[in-house]
PDB file of C-alpha atoms in Angstrom:
ATOM      1  CA  LEU A 666       0.176   0.104  -0.123  1.00 91.00           C
ATOM      2  CA  ASN A 667       2.908   2.474   0.203  1.00 95.00           C
ATOM      3  CA  ARG A 668       1.806   3.811  -3.434  1.00 96.00           C
ATOM      4  CA  ALA A 669       0.603   7.566  -4.042  1.00 95.00           C
ATOM      5  CA  ASP A 670      -2.511   6.060  -5.832  1.00 96.00           C
ATOM      6  CA  ALA A 671      -3.312   3.740  -3.009  1.00 95.00           C
ATOM      7  CA  LYS A 672      -7.093   3.442  -1.820  1.00 93.00           C
ATOM      8  CA  VAL A 673      -6.230   4.435   1.763  1.00 93.00           C
ATOM      9  CA  PHE A 674      -5.527   7.434   4.007  1.00 94.00           C
ATOM     10  CA  MET A 675      -2.885   7.576   6.661  1.00 96.00           C
ATOM     11  CA  GLN A 676      -3.499  10.165   9.046  1.00 96.00           C
ATOM     12  CA  CYS A 677      -1.769  11.834  12.146  1.00 97.00           C
ATOM     13  CA  PHE A 678      -2.233  14.810  14.590  1.00 97.00           C
ATOM     14  CA  ASP A 679       1.435  15.188  14.915  1.00 97.00           C
ATOM     15  CA  PHE A 680       3.255  17.101  12.375  1.00 98.00           C
ATOM     16  CA  ALA A 681       6.565  16.124  13.162  1.00 97.00           C
ATOM     17  CA  GLU A 682       5.460  12.443  12.847  1.00 97.00           C
ATOM     18  CA  ASN A 683       3.931  13.155   9.250  1.00 98.00           C
ATOM     19  CA  GLN A 684       7.378  14.815   8.315  1.00 98.00           C
ATOM     20  CA  ARG A 685       9.490  12.020   9.756  1.00 98.00           C
ATOM     21  CA  LEU A 686       6.900   9.340   7.842  1.00 97.00           C
ATOM     22  CA  ARG A 687       7.313  11.361   4.575  1.00 97.00           C
ATOM     23  CA  GLU A 688      11.351  12.031   4.996  1.00 97.00           C
ATOM     24  CA  LYS A 689      12.909   9.391   6.839  1.00 97.00           C
ATOM     25  CA  LEU A 690      10.324   6.262   6.306  1.00 97.00           C
ATOM     26  CA  GLY A 691       9.384   7.054   2.497  1.00 97.00           C
ATOM     27  CA  LEU A 692       5.832   6.923   2.894  1.00 97.00           C
ATOM     28  CA  LYS A 693       4.000   7.285  -0.544  1.00 97.00           C
ATOM     29  CA  THR A 694       0.795   6.728   0.744  1.00 97.00           C
ATOM     30  CA  PRO A 695      -1.625   9.773   0.764  1.00 97.00           C
ATOM     31  CA  LEU A 696      -0.755  11.520   4.261  1.00 97.00           C
ATOM     32  CA  ILE A 697      -3.616  13.459   6.142  1.00 98.00           C
ATOM     33  CA  GLN A 698      -2.528  15.892   8.764  1.00 98.00           C
ATOM     34  CA  LEU A 699      -5.189  16.133  11.485  1.00 98.00           C
ATOM     35  CA  ILE A 700      -5.886  19.525  13.324  1.00 98.00           C
ATOM     36  CA  GLY A 701      -6.986  19.456  16.403  1.00 97.00           C
ATOM     37  CA  GLU A 702      -7.549  22.288  19.030  1.00 97.00           C
ATOM     38  CA  ASN A 703      -4.210  23.387  20.918  1.00 97.00           C
ATOM     39  CA  SER A 704      -6.402  22.936  24.446  1.00 97.00           C
ATOM     40  CA  TRP A 705      -6.630  19.412  23.708  1.00 96.00           C
ATOM     41  CA  GLY A 706      -3.191  18.431  24.292  1.00 92.00           C
ATOM     42  CA  GLU A 707      -3.224  15.916  21.509  1.00 86.00           C
ATOM     43  CA  SER A 708       0.548  16.811  20.665  1.00 90.00           C
ATOM     44  CA  THR A 709       2.915  19.492  20.412  1.00 95.00           C
ATOM     45  CA  THR A 710       1.601  20.601  16.944  1.00 97.00           C
ATOM     46  CA  ASP A 711       0.708  23.953  16.891  1.00 98.00           C
ATOM     47  CA  TYR A 712      -2.882  23.751  15.278  1.00 98.00           C
ATOM     48  CA  ASP A 713      -3.468  27.259  15.477  1.00 98.00           C
ATOM     49  CA  TYR A 714      -0.384  27.768  13.191  1.00 98.00           C
ATOM     50  CA  LEU A 715      -1.660  24.865  11.171  1.00 98.00           C
ATOM     51  CA  GLN A 716      -4.578  26.861  10.131  1.00 98.00           C
ATOM     52  CA  THR A 717      -2.553  30.188   8.384  1.00 98.00           C
ATOM     53  CA  ALA A 718      -1.329  30.197   5.242  1.00 98.00           C
ATOM     54  CA  GLU A 719       2.376  30.143   6.353  1.00 98.00           C
ATOM     55  CA  GLY A 720       1.279  26.758   8.520  1.00 98.00           C
ATOM     56  CA  LEU A 721      -0.765  25.091   4.908  1.00 98.00           C
ATOM     57  CA  GLU A 722       2.182  25.964   3.065  1.00 98.00           C
ATOM     58  CA  GLU A 723       4.814  24.176   5.149  1.00 98.00           C
ATOM     59  CA  ALA A 724       2.395  21.463   5.789  1.00 98.00           C
ATOM     60  CA  SER A 725       1.584  20.963   1.836  1.00 98.00           C
ATOM     61  CA  GLN A 726       5.513  20.159   1.615  1.00 97.00           C
ATOM     62  CA  TYR A 727       4.722  16.991   3.514  1.00 98.00           C
ATOM     63  CA  VAL A 728       0.997  16.001   3.318  1.00 98.00           C
ATOM     64  CA  ASP A 729      -1.765  15.516   0.814  1.00 98.00           C
ATOM     65  CA  GLY A 730      -4.344  16.939   2.908  1.00 98.00           C
ATOM     66  CA  ILE A 731      -5.749  18.227   6.027  1.00 98.00           C
ATOM     67  CA  GLY A 732      -8.626  16.720   8.596  1.00 98.00           C
ATOM     68  CA  PRO A 733      -9.396  19.661  10.451  1.00 98.00           C
ATOM     69  CA  TRP A 734     -12.392  19.102  13.327  1.00 96.00           C
ATOM     70  CA  ILE A 735     -15.628  20.318  11.518  1.00 95.00           C
ATOM     71  CA  PRO A 736     -16.004  23.538  13.765  1.00 94.00           C
ATOM     72  CA  GLN A 737     -12.741  24.796  11.909  1.00 97.00           C
ATOM     73  CA  VAL A 738     -14.566  24.544   8.716  1.00 97.00           C
ATOM     74  CA  ILE A 739     -17.883  25.718   9.762  1.00 94.00           C
ATOM     75  CA  ASP A 740     -18.753  28.569  12.075  1.00 89.00           C
ATOM     76  CA  LEU A 741     -21.716  26.296  13.761  1.00 80.00           C
ATOM     77  CA  ALA A 742     -23.462  29.714  14.910  1.00 82.00           C
ATOM     78  CA  SER A 743     -23.794  31.268  11.641  1.00 88.00           C
ATOM     79  CA  GLY A 744     -23.629  28.364   9.419  1.00 86.00           C
ATOM     80  CA  GLN A 745     -20.986  30.217   7.136  1.00 93.00           C
ATOM     81  CA  PRO A 746     -17.787  28.504   5.948  1.00 96.00           C
ATOM     82  CA  THR A 747     -14.675  29.356   7.775  1.00 97.00           C
ATOM     83  CA  ASN A 748     -11.428  30.581   4.825  1.00 97.00           C
ATOM     84  CA  LEU A 749      -9.839  27.374   5.959  1.00 98.00           C
ATOM     85  CA  VAL A 750     -10.943  25.130   3.061  1.00 98.00           C
ATOM     86  CA  ALA A 751     -10.171  27.899   0.127  1.00 97.00           C
ATOM     87  CA  LEU A 752      -6.707  28.530   2.253  1.00 98.00           C
ATOM     88  CA  ALA A 753      -6.033  24.663   1.876  1.00 98.00           C
ATOM     89  CA  HIS A 754      -6.777  24.478  -1.538  1.00 98.00           C
ATOM     90  CA  LYS A 755      -4.608  27.357  -2.359  1.00 98.00           C
ATOM     91  CA  PHE A 756      -1.792  25.002  -1.473  1.00 98.00           C
ATOM     92  CA  GLN A 757      -3.244  21.613  -3.289  1.00 98.00           C
ATOM     93  CA  LEU A 758      -4.343  20.346  -0.157  1.00 98.00           C
ATOM     94  CA  GLU A 759      -7.701  18.102   0.311  1.00 98.00           C
ATOM     95  CA  VAL A 760      -9.564  18.921   2.726  1.00 98.00           C
ATOM     96  CA  HIS A 761     -11.239  15.819   4.988  1.00 97.00           C
ATOM     97  CA  PRO A 762     -13.017  17.112   8.297  1.00 97.00           C
ATOM     98  CA  TYR A 763     -13.766  14.963  10.787  1.00 96.00           C
ATOM     99  CA  THR A 764     -16.193  13.398  12.449  1.00 92.00           C
ATOM    100  CA  PHE A 765     -19.611  13.510  11.065  1.00 90.00           C
ATOM    101  CA  ARG A 766     -21.867  11.750  13.465  1.00 87.00           C
ATOM    102  CA  ALA A 767     -25.729  11.856  12.358  1.00 82.00           C
ATOM    103  CA  ASP A 768     -26.457  11.087  16.024  1.00 83.00           C
ATOM    104  CA  GLN A 769     -24.989  14.385  17.208  1.00 80.00           C
ATOM    105  CA  LEU A 770     -26.500  16.830  15.031  1.00 75.00           C
ATOM    106  CA  ASP A 771     -29.139  18.225  17.412  1.00 64.00           C
ATOM    107  CA  ASP A 772     -30.941  20.898  15.480  1.00 59.00           C
ATOM    108  CA  VAL A 773     -29.381  20.774  12.150  1.00 63.00           C
ATOM    109  CA  GLY A 774     -30.493  17.951  10.176  1.00 77.00           C
ATOM    110  CA  GLU A 775     -28.145  15.380   8.052  1.00 80.00           C
ATOM    111  CA  THR A 776     -28.881  17.018   4.788  1.00 83.00           C
ATOM    112  CA  THR A 777     -28.365  20.994   6.208  1.00 84.00           C
ATOM    113  CA  ALA A 778     -25.076  19.798   7.777  1.00 88.00           C
ATOM    114  CA  LEU A 779     -23.926  17.955   4.705  1.00 92.00           C
ATOM    115  CA  ASN A 780     -24.889  20.729   2.333  1.00 91.00           C
ATOM    116  CA  LEU A 781     -22.894  23.303   4.636  1.00 92.00           C
ATOM    117  CA  LEU A 782     -19.801  21.144   4.593  1.00 94.00           C
ATOM    118  CA  PHE A 783     -19.991  19.858   0.854  1.00 94.00           C
ATOM    119  CA  SER A 784     -21.768  22.734  -1.090  1.00 93.00           C
ATOM    120  CA  LYS A 785     -20.848  25.722   1.063  1.00 94.00           C
ATOM    121  CA  ALA A 786     -17.492  25.132   2.454  1.00 95.00           C
ATOM    122  CA  LYS A 787     -16.599  22.832  -0.529  1.00 96.00           C
ATOM    123  CA  ILE A 788     -14.748  20.394   1.291  1.00 97.00           C
ATOM    124  CA  ASP A 789     -13.224  17.325  -0.378  1.00 95.00           C
ATOM    125  CA  GLY A 790     -13.899  14.461   1.788  1.00 94.00           C
ATOM    126  CA  LEU A 791     -15.221  13.352   4.993  1.00 94.00           C
ATOM    127  CA  PHE A 792     -14.394  11.034   7.977  1.00 94.00           C
ATOM    128  CA  THR A 793     -17.602   9.812   9.362  1.00 93.00           C
ATOM    129  CA  ASP A 794     -18.921   7.175  11.770  1.00 92.00           C
ATOM    130  CA  PHE A 795     -22.275   7.494   9.233  1.00 91.00           C
ATOM    131  CA  SER A 796     -21.129   6.529   5.730  1.00 92.00           C
ATOM    132  CA  ASP A 797     -24.258   5.355   4.513  1.00 92.00           C
ATOM    133  CA  LYS A 798     -25.875   8.770   4.935  1.00 90.00           C
ATOM    134  CA  VAL A 799     -22.591  10.407   3.365  1.00 92.00           C
ATOM    135  CA  ILE A 800     -23.054   8.068   0.304  1.00 93.00           C
ATOM    136  CA  GLU A 801     -26.763   8.529   0.091  1.00 92.00           C
ATOM    137  CA  TYR A 802     -26.434  12.297   0.482  1.00 91.00           C
ATOM    138  CA  LEU A 803     -23.354  12.332  -2.323  1.00 93.00           C
ATOM    139  CA  GLN A 804     -25.529  10.350  -4.840  1.00 93.00           C
ATOM    140  CA  ALA A 805     -28.558  12.736  -4.312  1.00 92.00           C
ATOM    141  CA  ASN A 806     -26.186  15.521  -4.737  1.00 88.00           C
ATOM    142  CA  PRO A 807     -23.162  15.239  -6.789  1.00 83.00           C
ATOM    143  CA  THR A 808     -20.275  17.469  -6.548  1.00 72.00           C
ATOM    144  CA  GLU A 809     -18.607  19.309  -9.338  1.00 60.00           C
TER     145      GLU A 809
END
């Protein structure tokens, strides 16, 4: 599976580890830089920096895409996309937010949430525990 066209994504929260995977271990598999919140203490990685133009440009030297937390892509209060997806696309990075959970949408329905992510924010993919719901949505709403 160590091929650029492998049908798998390697994902990691730690930026230094992603660099090591590419440079020292020779990983060719598509690699996704997961982006958390600094307050989570997930890693020593500066996630605020990775959401800037400078951070995304640096990340693009090692990874094929980013996996931000959904609230980093859509402002949940306003329903408006942030600039993160457009900024990542500027550096040819795919954007696969995490984790779409149909059982945790509260006031927002599945279709509305998926419309916000795919049609409004223009994401490229989505980490989900409800692949059937996402596939059904994409079949009914093909993207460009």
